[in-house]
C-alpha atoms as a printed R data frame, in Angstrom:
    type eleno elety resid chain resno       x      y       z
1   ATOM     1    CA   MET     A     1 -19.089 52.195 -30.301
2   ATOM     2    CA   LEU     A     2 -16.196 51.239 -32.742
3   ATOM     3    CA   ARG     A     3 -13.969 53.679 -30.847
4   ATOM     4    CA   PHE     A     4 -14.920 52.301 -27.500
5   ATOM     5    CA   CYS     A     5 -14.194 48.670 -28.586
6   ATOM     6    CA   MET     A     6 -10.739 49.682 -29.991
7   ATOM     7    CA   LYS     A     7  -9.976 51.133 -26.597
8   ATOM     8    CA   LEU     A     8 -11.177 48.041 -24.820
9   ATOM     9    CA   LEU     A     9  -9.046 45.855 -27.180
10  ATOM    10    CA   ALA     A    10  -5.960 48.073 -26.697
11  ATOM    11    CA   GLY     A    11  -6.363 47.692 -22.892
12  ATOM    12    CA   HIS     A    12  -6.579 43.770 -23.150
13  ATOM    13    CA   CYS     A    13  -3.608 43.840 -25.299
14  ATOM    14    CA   VAL     A    14  -1.543 45.662 -22.659
15  ATOM    15    CA   LEU     A    15  -2.723 43.232 -20.092
16  ATOM    16    CA   LEU     A    16  -1.756 40.437 -22.147
17  ATOM    17    CA   LEU     A    17   1.770 41.839 -22.841
18  ATOM    18    CA   ALA     A    18   2.293 42.290 -19.095
19  ATOM    19    CA   ALA     A    19   1.128 38.765 -18.312
20  ATOM    20    CA   GLY     A    20   3.291 37.299 -21.218
21  ATOM    21    CA   CYS     A    21   6.560 38.735 -20.028
22  ATOM    22    CA   VAL     A    22   8.454 36.570 -17.507
23  ATOM    23    CA   MET     A    23  11.928 35.968 -16.312
24  ATOM    24    CA   PRO     A    24  11.818 32.356 -15.104
25  ATOM    25    CA   TYR     A    25  15.063 32.607 -13.309
26  ATOM    26    CA   LYS     A    26  15.105 36.081 -12.193
27  ATOM    27    CA   THR     A    27  16.061 34.656  -8.946
28  ATOM    28    CA   PRO     A    28  19.019 32.207  -9.891
29  ATOM    29    CA   GLU     A    29  18.984 28.524  -9.152
30  ATOM    30    CA   ILE     A    30  22.160 26.713  -8.154
31  ATOM    31    CA   ASP     A    31  22.985 23.053  -9.263
32  ATOM    32    CA   PRO     A    32  23.752 21.122  -7.072
33  ATOM    33    CA   VAL     A    33  21.464 22.721  -4.445
34  ATOM    34    CA   GLY     A    34  23.167 24.078  -1.576
35  ATOM    35    CA   ALA     A    35  26.498 24.372  -3.390
36  ATOM    36    CA   THR     A    36  28.483 27.624  -2.151
37  ATOM    37    CA   PHE     A    37  31.478 29.302  -3.581
38  ATOM    38    CA   PRO     A    38  33.501 32.532  -2.731
39  ATOM    39    CA   GLY     A    39  33.401 35.766  -4.718
40  ATOM    40    CA   ILE     A    40  36.110 38.516  -5.033
41  ATOM    41    CA   ASN     A    41  35.002 40.180  -1.871
42  ATOM    42    CA   ASP     A    42  35.679 36.875   0.046
43  ATOM    43    CA   PHE     A    43  39.313 36.653  -1.242
44  ATOM    44    CA   LEU     A    44  39.933 40.383  -0.361
45  ATOM    45    CA   HIS     A    45  38.814 39.716   3.226
46  ATOM    46    CA   HIS     A    46  41.528 37.303   3.686
47  ATOM    47    CA   GLU     A    47  44.200 38.176   1.380
48  ATOM    48    CA   GLN     A    48  46.514 41.303   0.951
49  ATOM    49    CA   SER     A    49  45.835 41.379  -2.950
50  ATOM    50    CA   VAL     A    50  43.850 39.766  -5.474
51  ATOM    51    CA   ASN     A    51  44.122 39.638  -9.257
52  ATOM    52    CA   VAL     A    52  41.141 39.293 -11.617
53  ATOM    53    CA   LEU     A    53  41.601 38.258 -15.323
54  ATOM    54    CA   SER     A    54  38.681 39.247 -17.469
55  ATOM    55    CA   ILE     A    55  38.398 37.687 -20.952
56  ATOM    56    CA   HIS     A    56  35.388 38.553 -23.244
57  ATOM    57    CA   GLY     A    57  33.720 36.128 -25.520
58  ATOM    58    CA   MET     A    58  32.346 36.215 -29.203
59  ATOM    59    CA   CYS     A    59  31.142 39.514 -30.698
60  ATOM    60    CA   THR     A    60  33.130 42.806 -31.003
61  ATOM    61    CA   HIS     A    61  34.432 44.342 -27.910
62  ATOM    62    CA   ASP     A    62  36.594 47.408 -27.203
63  ATOM    63    CA   GLU     A    63  37.586 49.405 -24.297
64  ATOM    64    CA   ALA     A    64  33.857 50.263 -23.522
65  ATOM    65    CA   TRP     A    65  33.529 46.683 -22.340
66  ATOM    66    CA   VAL     A    66  36.463 47.347 -20.062
67  ATOM    67    CA   ASP     A    67  34.792 50.446 -18.714
68  ATOM    68    CA   LYS     A    68  31.591 48.263 -18.044
69  ATOM    69    CA   THR     A    69  33.542 45.549 -16.197
70  ATOM    70    CA   VAL     A    70  35.552 47.905 -14.087
71  ATOM    71    CA   ASN     A    71  32.370 49.897 -13.214
72  ATOM    72    CA   ARG     A    72  30.729 46.682 -12.140
73  ATOM    73    CA   ILE     A    73  33.622 45.462  -9.979
74  ATOM    74    CA   ASP     A    74  33.827 49.043  -8.506
75  ATOM    75    CA   SER     A    75  30.128 49.335  -7.779
76  ATOM    76    CA   ASN     A    76  30.132 45.784  -6.050
77  ATOM    77    CA   LEU     A    77  33.207 46.124  -3.906
78  ATOM    78    CA   ALA     A    78  32.360 48.098  -0.851
79  ATOM    79    CA   GLY     A    79  35.278 50.217   0.306
80  ATOM    80    CA   TYR     A    80  37.439 49.897  -2.778
81  ATOM    81    CA   THR     A    81  37.691 52.267  -5.869
82  ATOM    82    CA   ALA     A    82  39.428 52.154  -9.305
83  ATOM    83    CA   VAL     A    83  42.427 54.468  -9.034
84  ATOM    84    CA   SER     A    84  44.327 53.870 -12.343
85  ATOM    85    CA   ARG     A    85  44.404 52.132 -15.588
86  ATOM    86    CA   GLN     A    86  47.100 51.589 -18.107
87  ATOM    87    CA   ARG     A    87  47.483 49.557 -21.391
88  ATOM    88    CA   LEU     A    88  50.168 46.892 -21.551
89  ATOM    89    CA   PRO     A    89  51.955 46.378 -24.657
90  ATOM    90    CA   VAL     A    90  50.952 43.104 -26.361
91  ATOM    91    CA   PRO     A    91  50.967 42.821 -30.122
92  ATOM    92    CA   GLY     A    92  47.438 42.276 -31.716
93  ATOM    93    CA   ILE     A    93  45.558 42.397 -28.353
94  ATOM    94    CA   GLU     A    94  44.519 45.252 -25.941
95  ATOM    95    CA   LEU     A    95  45.304 44.438 -22.472
96  ATOM    96    CA   PHE     A    96  44.415 46.700 -19.707
97  ATOM    97    CA   GLU     A    97  45.409 46.788 -16.316
98  ATOM    98    CA   THR     A    98  43.012 48.577 -13.744
99  ATOM    99    CA   SER     A    99  44.097 48.900  -9.949
100 ATOM   100    CA   PHE     A   100  41.561 49.127  -7.115
101 ATOM   101    CA   ALA     A   101  42.627 50.899  -3.795
102 ATOM   102    CA   ASP     A   102  41.254 50.489  -0.331
103 ATOM   103    CA   SER     A   103  40.105 53.420   1.884
104 ATOM   104    CA   SER     A   104  43.794 53.647   3.048
105 ATOM   105    CA   GLY     A   105  45.054 54.048  -0.633
106 ATOM   106    CA   ASN     A   106  46.493 50.677  -0.727
107 ATOM   107    CA   THR     A   107  46.335 48.834  -3.956
108 ATOM   108    CA   ARG     A   108  44.539 45.543  -3.151
109 ATOM   109    CA   LEU     A   109  43.020 44.464  -6.551
110 ATOM   110    CA   ARG     A   110  44.197 44.549 -10.085
111 ATOM   111    CA   ASN     A   111  41.845 43.629 -12.947
112 ATOM   112    CA   TYR     A   112  43.525 42.502 -16.139
113 ATOM   113    CA   ALA     A   113  40.940 43.012 -19.095
114 ATOM   114    CA   LEU     A   114  41.977 41.084 -22.336
115 ATOM   115    CA   VAL     A   115  40.438 42.516 -25.463
116 ATOM   116    CA   TRP     A   116  41.033 40.110 -28.343
117 ATOM   117    CA   SER     A   117  38.455 41.437 -30.920
118 ATOM   118    CA   PRO     A   118  41.099 43.289 -33.026
119 ATOM   119    CA   LEU     A   119  42.348 39.875 -33.987
120 ATOM   120    CA   THR     A   120  39.224 38.890 -35.816
121 ATOM   121    CA   ALA     A   121  38.057 42.405 -36.948
122 ATOM   122    CA   ALA     A   122  39.565 42.021 -40.476
123 ATOM   123    CA   GLY     A   123  37.820 38.744 -41.243
124 ATOM   124    CA   LYS     A   124  34.559 39.917 -39.911
125 ATOM   125    CA   LYS     A   125  34.489 42.875 -42.223
126 ATOM   126    CA   SER     A   126  34.127 40.665 -45.214
127 ATOM   127    CA   LEU     A   127  30.587 39.910 -44.014
128 ATOM   128    CA   CYS     A   128  29.422 43.536 -44.080
129 ATOM   129    CA   TYR     A   129  27.966 43.342 -47.487
130 ATOM   130    CA   ASP     A   130  25.330 40.864 -46.098
131 ATOM   131    CA   SER     A   131  24.508 42.930 -42.856
132 ATOM   132    CA   GLY     A   132  21.494 44.950 -42.884
133 ATOM   133    CA   SER     A   133  22.328 47.336 -40.086
134 ATOM   134    CA   THR     A   134  25.450 48.761 -38.618
135 ATOM   135    CA   THR     A   135  27.185 46.574 -35.952
136 ATOM   136    CA   PRO     A   136  30.417 47.111 -33.918
137 ATOM   137    CA   SER     A   137  32.181 45.278 -36.911
138 ATOM   138    CA   CYS     A   138  30.413 46.886 -39.674
139 ATOM   139    CA   ILE     A   139  30.105 50.697 -38.992
140 ATOM   140    CA   ASP     A   140  29.931 51.992 -42.585
141 ATOM   141    CA   PRO     A   141  26.287 52.370 -43.783
142 ATOM   142    CA   GLY     A   142  27.462 52.440 -47.227
143 ATOM   143    CA   GLN     A   143  28.625 48.790 -47.075
144 ATOM   144    CA   LEU     A   144  25.302 47.290 -45.965
145 ATOM   145    CA   ASN     A   145  22.799 45.151 -47.683
146 ATOM   146    CA   GLN     A   146  19.741 46.774 -48.743
147 ATOM   147    CA   ARG     A   147  17.550 43.952 -49.326
148 ATOM   148    CA   LYS     A   148  14.251 43.882 -47.404
149 ATOM   149    CA   ARG     A   149  14.556 41.648 -44.464
150 ATOM   150    CA   GLY     A   150  12.407 41.279 -41.201
151 ATOM   151    CA   SER     A   151  13.716 43.298 -38.238
152 ATOM   152    CA   ILE     A   152  14.293 40.083 -35.951
153 ATOM   153    CA   ASN     A   153  15.785 38.157 -38.917
154 ATOM   154    CA   ASN     A   154  18.126 41.231 -39.667
155 ATOM   155    CA   ALA     A   155  19.163 41.513 -36.039
156 ATOM   156    CA   VAL     A   156  20.089 37.803 -35.749
157 ATOM   157    CA   LYS     A   157  21.887 37.932 -39.202
158 ATOM   158    CA   SER     A   158  23.654 41.127 -38.661
159 ATOM   159    CA   THR     A   159  24.604 40.664 -35.130
160 ATOM   160    CA   LEU     A   160  24.405 37.153 -33.838
161 ATOM   161    CA   MET     A   161  25.749 35.662 -37.123
162 ATOM   162    CA   ASN     A   162  28.062 38.171 -38.662
163 ATOM   163    CA   ASP     A   163  29.560 39.730 -35.626
164 ATOM   164    CA   CYS     A   164  29.377 37.046 -33.118
165 ATOM   165    CA   LEU     A   165  29.386 33.362 -34.413
166 ATOM   166    CA   SER     A   166  31.910 34.526 -36.963
167 ATOM   167    CA   ASP     A   167  34.335 34.724 -34.174
168 ATOM   168    CA   VAL     A   168  33.930 31.015 -33.526
169 ATOM   169    CA   VAL     A   169  34.546 30.220 -37.265
170 ATOM   170    CA   LEU     A   170  37.638 32.339 -37.353
171 ATOM   171    CA   TYR     A   171  39.058 30.786 -34.231
172 ATOM   172    CA   LEU     A   172  38.495 27.416 -35.414
173 ATOM   173    CA   GLY     A   173  40.139 28.134 -38.764
174 ATOM   174    CA   HIS     A   174  43.664 29.435 -39.740
175 ATOM   175    CA   ASP     A   175  43.313 32.502 -37.256
176 ATOM   176    CA   GLY     A   176  43.191 30.242 -34.271
177 ATOM   177    CA   SER     A   177  47.039 29.819 -33.835
178 ATOM   178    CA   ARG     A   178  47.650 33.567 -34.162
179 ATOM   179    CA   ILE     A   179  44.936 34.106 -31.515
180 ATOM   180    CA   ARG     A   180  46.353 31.573 -29.026
181 ATOM   181    CA   GLU     A   181  49.832 32.990 -29.467
182 ATOM   182    CA   ALA     A   182  48.479 36.571 -28.537
183 ATOM   183    CA   PHE     A   183  46.687 34.907 -25.469
184 ATOM   184    CA   ARG     A   184  49.986 33.483 -24.300
185 ATOM   185    CA   ALA     A   185  51.845 36.741 -24.830
186 ATOM   186    CA   SER     A   186  49.086 38.313 -22.605
187 ATOM   187    CA   ILE     A   187  49.519 35.974 -19.900
188 ATOM   188    CA   ASP     A   188  53.395 36.398 -19.989
189 ATOM   189    CA   ALA     A   189  52.874 40.247 -19.763
190 ATOM   190    CA   ILE     A   190  50.567 39.745 -16.598
191 ATOM   191    CA   ALA     A   191  52.825 37.133 -15.151
192 ATOM   192    CA   SER     A   192  55.784 39.457 -15.509
193 ATOM   193    CA   ARG     A   193  53.908 42.078 -13.358
194 ATOM   194    CA   ASN     A   194  53.184 39.653 -10.520
195 ATOM   195    CA   GLN     A   195  56.191 38.219  -9.032
196 ATOM   196    CA   GLN     A   196  54.585 37.500  -5.668
197 ATOM   197    CA   ALA     A   197  51.750 35.018  -5.695
198 ATOM   198    CA   ALA     A   198  48.241 36.245  -5.087
199 ATOM   199    CA   PRO     A   199  44.913 34.642  -5.615
200 ATOM   200    CA   LEU     A   200  43.646 34.697  -9.203
201 ATOM   201    CA   VAL     A   201  40.046 34.831 -10.165
202 ATOM   202    CA   LEU     A   202  39.181 34.188 -13.982
203 ATOM   203    CA   ILE     A   203  36.103 35.829 -15.421
204 ATOM   204    CA   SER     A   204  35.682 34.460 -18.815
205 ATOM   205    CA   GLU     A   205  32.815 34.877 -21.384
206 ATOM   206    CA   SER     A   206  31.695 32.217 -23.959
207 ATOM   207    CA   LEU     A   207  34.465 31.542 -26.499
208 ATOM   208    CA   GLY     A   208  37.014 33.306 -24.294
209 ATOM   209    CA   SER     A   209  37.081 30.313 -21.982
210 ATOM   210    CA   LYS     A   210  37.893 27.900 -24.963
211 ATOM   211    CA   ILE     A   211  40.526 30.267 -26.173
212 ATOM   212    CA   LEU     A   212  42.365 30.464 -23.104
213 ATOM   213    CA   ALA     A   213  42.371 26.831 -22.185
214 ATOM   214    CA   ASP     A   214  43.645 25.994 -25.581
215 ATOM   215    CA   SER     A   215  46.403 28.551 -25.419
216 ATOM   216    CA   ILE     A   216  47.714 26.992 -22.341
217 ATOM   217    CA   LEU     A   217  47.047 23.324 -23.188
218 ATOM   218    CA   GLN     A   218  48.733 23.639 -26.556
219 ATOM   219    CA   ASP     A   219  51.662 25.668 -25.311
220 ATOM   220    CA   ALA     A   220  54.690 23.764 -26.778
221 ATOM   221    CA   ALA     A   221  57.159 26.310 -24.962
222 ATOM   222    CA   ASN     A   222  55.587 25.260 -21.531
223 ATOM   223    CA   GLN     A   223  56.692 28.563 -19.877
224 ATOM   224    CA   ASP     A   224  57.167 28.257 -16.147
225 ATOM   225    CA   ALA     A   225  56.272 31.768 -15.346
226 ATOM   226    CA   ARG     A   226  53.133 31.427 -17.162
227 ATOM   227    CA   ARG     A   227  52.022 28.302 -15.659
228 ATOM   228    CA   ASP     A   228  53.080 29.357 -12.097
229 ATOM   229    CA   PHE     A   229  50.943 32.531 -12.527
230 ATOM   230    CA   LEU     A   230  47.891 30.361 -13.501
231 ATOM   231    CA   ARG     A   231  48.488 27.981 -10.585
232 ATOM   232    CA   SER     A   232  47.294 30.726  -8.292
233 ATOM   233    CA   THR     A   233  43.781 30.433  -9.671
234 ATOM   234    CA   GLU     A   234  41.131 30.173  -6.930
235 ATOM   235    CA   GLN     A   235  38.011 30.900  -8.688
236 ATOM   236    CA   VAL     A   236  36.885 30.530 -12.358
237 ATOM   237    CA   PHE     A   237  33.506 32.223 -13.317
238 ATOM   238    CA   MET     A   238  32.144 31.231 -16.795
239 ATOM   239    CA   ALA     A   239  29.614 33.576 -18.260
240 ATOM   240    CA   ALA     A   240  27.980 31.099 -20.630
241 ATOM   241    CA   ASN     A   241  29.625 27.897 -21.407
242 ATOM   242    CA   GLN     A   242  29.863 26.945 -25.138
243 ATOM   243    CA   LEU     A   243  32.702 24.372 -24.697
244 ATOM   244    CA   PRO     A   244  30.554 21.132 -25.229
245 ATOM   245    CA   LEU     A   245  29.381 22.622 -28.688
246 ATOM   246    CA   ILE     A   246  32.736 23.969 -29.784
247 ATOM   247    CA   GLU     A   247  34.724 20.829 -28.767
248 ATOM   248    CA   LEU     A   248  32.549 18.843 -31.262
249 ATOM   249    CA   SER     A   249  34.979 20.309 -33.948
250 ATOM   250    CA   GLU     A   250  37.834 18.312 -32.405
251 ATOM   251    CA   ASP     A   251  39.148 14.821 -33.256
252 ATOM   252    CA   ASN     A   252  36.801 12.322 -31.542
253 ATOM   253    CA   LYS     A   253  39.792 10.482 -30.262
254 ATOM   254    CA   LYS     A   254  40.962 13.620 -28.321
255 ATOM   255    CA   ARG     A   255  37.693 14.399 -26.706
256 ATOM   256    CA   THR     A   256  37.263 13.184 -23.089
257 ATOM   257    CA   ASP     A   257  34.563 13.488 -20.488
258 ATOM   258    CA   SER     A   258  36.202 16.627 -19.303
259 ATOM   259    CA   THR     A   259  35.761 20.035 -21.078
260 ATOM   260    CA   ALA     A   260  38.805 22.116 -21.756
261 ATOM   261    CA   TRP     A   261  38.421 24.112 -18.612
262 ATOM   262    CA   MET     A   262  38.700 20.759 -16.512
263 ATOM   263    CA   MET     A   263  41.722 19.851 -18.521
264 ATOM   264    CA   LEU     A   264  43.131 23.035 -17.909
265 ATOM   265    CA   LEU     A   265  42.543 22.882 -14.095
266 ATOM   266    CA   ASP     A   266  44.006 19.274 -14.137
267 ATOM   267    CA   THR     A   267  47.175 20.011 -15.998
268 ATOM   268    CA   ILE     A   268  47.993 23.594 -15.141
269 ATOM   269    CA   LEU     A   269  46.335 24.346 -11.762
270 ATOM   270    CA   THR     A   270  47.053 21.027  -9.949
271 ATOM   271    CA   ALA     A   271  49.404 21.566  -7.092
272 ATOM   272    CA   GLN     A   272  52.906 20.467  -7.383
273 ATOM   273    CA   THR     A   273  52.208 17.548  -5.055
274 ATOM   274    CA   GLY     A   274  49.810 16.110  -7.529
275 ATOM   275    CA   GLY     A   275  46.547 16.876  -5.496
276 ATOM   276    CA   LYS     A   276  43.250 18.001  -6.703
277 ATOM   277    CA   PRO     A   277  42.950 21.611  -7.748
278 ATOM   278    CA   SER     A   278  41.736 23.871  -5.165
279 ATOM   279    CA   ALA     A   279  40.074 26.263  -7.839
280 ATOM   280    CA   GLN     A   280  36.235 26.105  -8.312
281 ATOM   281    CA   VAL     A   281  34.487 26.492 -11.537
282 ATOM   282    CA   VAL     A   282  31.226 28.303 -11.572
283 ATOM   283    CA   ALA     A   283  29.241 28.281 -14.937
284 ATOM   284    CA   PHE     A   284  26.321 30.882 -15.422
285 ATOM   285    CA   THR     A   285  23.632 29.498 -17.803
286 ATOM   286    CA   ASP     A   286  20.491 31.091 -19.242
287 ATOM   287    CA   PRO     A   287  18.355 28.041 -20.379
288 ATOM   288    CA   ASN     A   288  17.027 30.319 -23.343
289 ATOM   289    CA   ASP     A   289  20.740 31.033 -24.520
290 ATOM   290    CA   LEU     A   290  20.967 28.873 -27.641
291 ATOM   291    CA   LEU     A   291  24.766 28.871 -27.267
292 ATOM   292    CA   SER     A   292  25.306 28.100 -23.690
293 ATOM   293    CA   TYR     A   293  25.504 24.623 -22.087
294 ATOM   294    CA   GLU     A   294  25.543 23.767 -18.379
295 ATOM   295    CA   LEU     A   295  28.680 22.412 -17.026
296 ATOM   296    CA   ARG     A   296  27.456 19.173 -15.430
297 ATOM   297    CA   ASN     A   297  30.883 18.152 -14.595
298 ATOM   298    CA   ARG     A   298  31.434 16.938 -10.911
299 ATOM   299    CA   ARG     A   299  35.122 15.773 -11.302
300 ATOM   300    CA   PHE     A   300  36.219 18.955  -9.593
301 ATOM   301    CA   THR     A   301  34.421 21.320  -7.341
302 ATOM   302    CA   SER     A   302  31.890 23.134  -9.634
303 ATOM   303    CA   ALA     A   303  28.603 24.538  -9.890
304 ATOM   304    CA   ASP     A   304  25.955 25.727 -12.532
305 ATOM   305    CA   VAL     A   305  23.996 28.846 -11.745
306 ATOM   306    CA   ILE     A   306  20.785 29.139 -13.881
307 ATOM   307    CA   VAL     A   307  19.798 32.852 -14.620
308 ATOM   308    CA   SER     A   308  17.622 34.712 -16.771
309 ATOM   309    CA   ASN     A   309  19.313 37.442 -18.706
310 ATOM   310    CA   ASP     A   310  16.152 38.962 -20.324
311 ATOM   311    CA   LYS     A   311  12.355 38.607 -20.323
312 ATOM   312    CA   THR     A   312  10.660 35.523 -22.027
313 ATOM   313    CA   TRP     A   313   7.935 36.924 -24.180
314 ATOM   314    CA   PHE     A   314   4.683 34.776 -24.022
315 ATOM   315    CA   TRP     A   315   6.722 31.839 -22.462
316 ATOM   316    CA   ALA     A   316   8.001 31.268 -25.969
317 ATOM   317    CA   LEU     A   317  11.083 33.384 -26.926
318 ATOM   318    CA   GLU     A   318  13.814 35.402 -25.199
319 ATOM   319    CA   ARG     A   319  15.737 37.638 -27.525
320 ATOM   320    CA   PRO     A   320  18.427 35.388 -29.207
321 ATOM   321    CA   ASP     A   321  20.825 38.328 -29.439
322 ATOM   322    CA   THR     A   322  20.656 39.421 -25.643
323 ATOM   323    CA   ALA     A   323  20.457 35.999 -24.109
324 ATOM   324    CA   PRO     A   324  24.135 34.971 -24.896
325 ATOM   325    CA   THR     A   325  25.517 38.370 -24.467
326 ATOM   326    CA   GLY     A   326  23.671 39.475 -21.361
327 ATOM   327    CA   TYR     A   327  25.433 37.693 -18.414
328 ATOM   328    CA   LEU     A   328  27.888 40.534 -17.475
329 ATOM   329    CA   ASN     A   329  24.984 42.956 -17.752
330 ATOM   330    CA   ASN     A   330  22.867 40.822 -15.277
331 ATOM   331    CA   GLU     A   331  22.933 42.143 -11.722
332 ATOM   332    CA   GLN     A   332  22.324 38.790 -10.187
333 ATOM   333    CA   VAL     A   333  25.430 37.332 -11.781
334 ATOM   334    CA   TRP     A   334  27.619 40.030 -10.187
């Protein structure tokens, strides 16, 4: 009898688990309702060539992230294939150029993937003594903390705090100027390879949006080639928007009702005639992502796309480590 009751209970548990696992925005919602915007495919239909600049956010990234990004673009572009990749020389940063050709062998799209994790790697290693499991920034098991810690607490401490949020702290500190200078050098390297104007699509993740905007807005040298290249931006896709939170660190007098991205569009992308920027900003947000905020800025053409990156268990919890890092793994986002 006891064995029968145990089996019955186990069956009910399975049903409860299945019923308690939901993705409220498996089908994305767009705000404002009815908003439309082009994707990379649309630009390729109307232009001879297109450039894509991909910038990762917080957490350690390497060339595997480039592989994933390239594979996603490749699988979502009918009739185009990645044909070559080369690393461009930029001190401190790994910058990769991947070329995509059409069925006739003509290069139509170039993806520039900017990997800036090497610039914060040394700082993050100082936290390995209090990580309970290996992460991309703490790969030596001998350096790890052996204290007993709950598995969820350990995942949040080791990954979300020590490998991810540490990037924000490092950037807002003394490392910020060095990171911005490397970003500017990367844009210069890309601009030097694109003498002829082509539409530019920016795909930025979380902290990467802030760094790029700051790098250009705080550019004392005011390089014309760099600004001319960025003026070709037609579309901005933000995978997680941390700007409202990060910009709380700035002097209150310098804050405006615009995010750094809006200021970037206003000062860099506005046409020479002084008209409104033609670029659109699309921000992807998972409401369960503790580190992302909706854009909610209608000064320029923009849209918030509400998505679910992972399952919500018992309508109470989505994994706090996958929610902020799952946007470019999300098929609906692509």
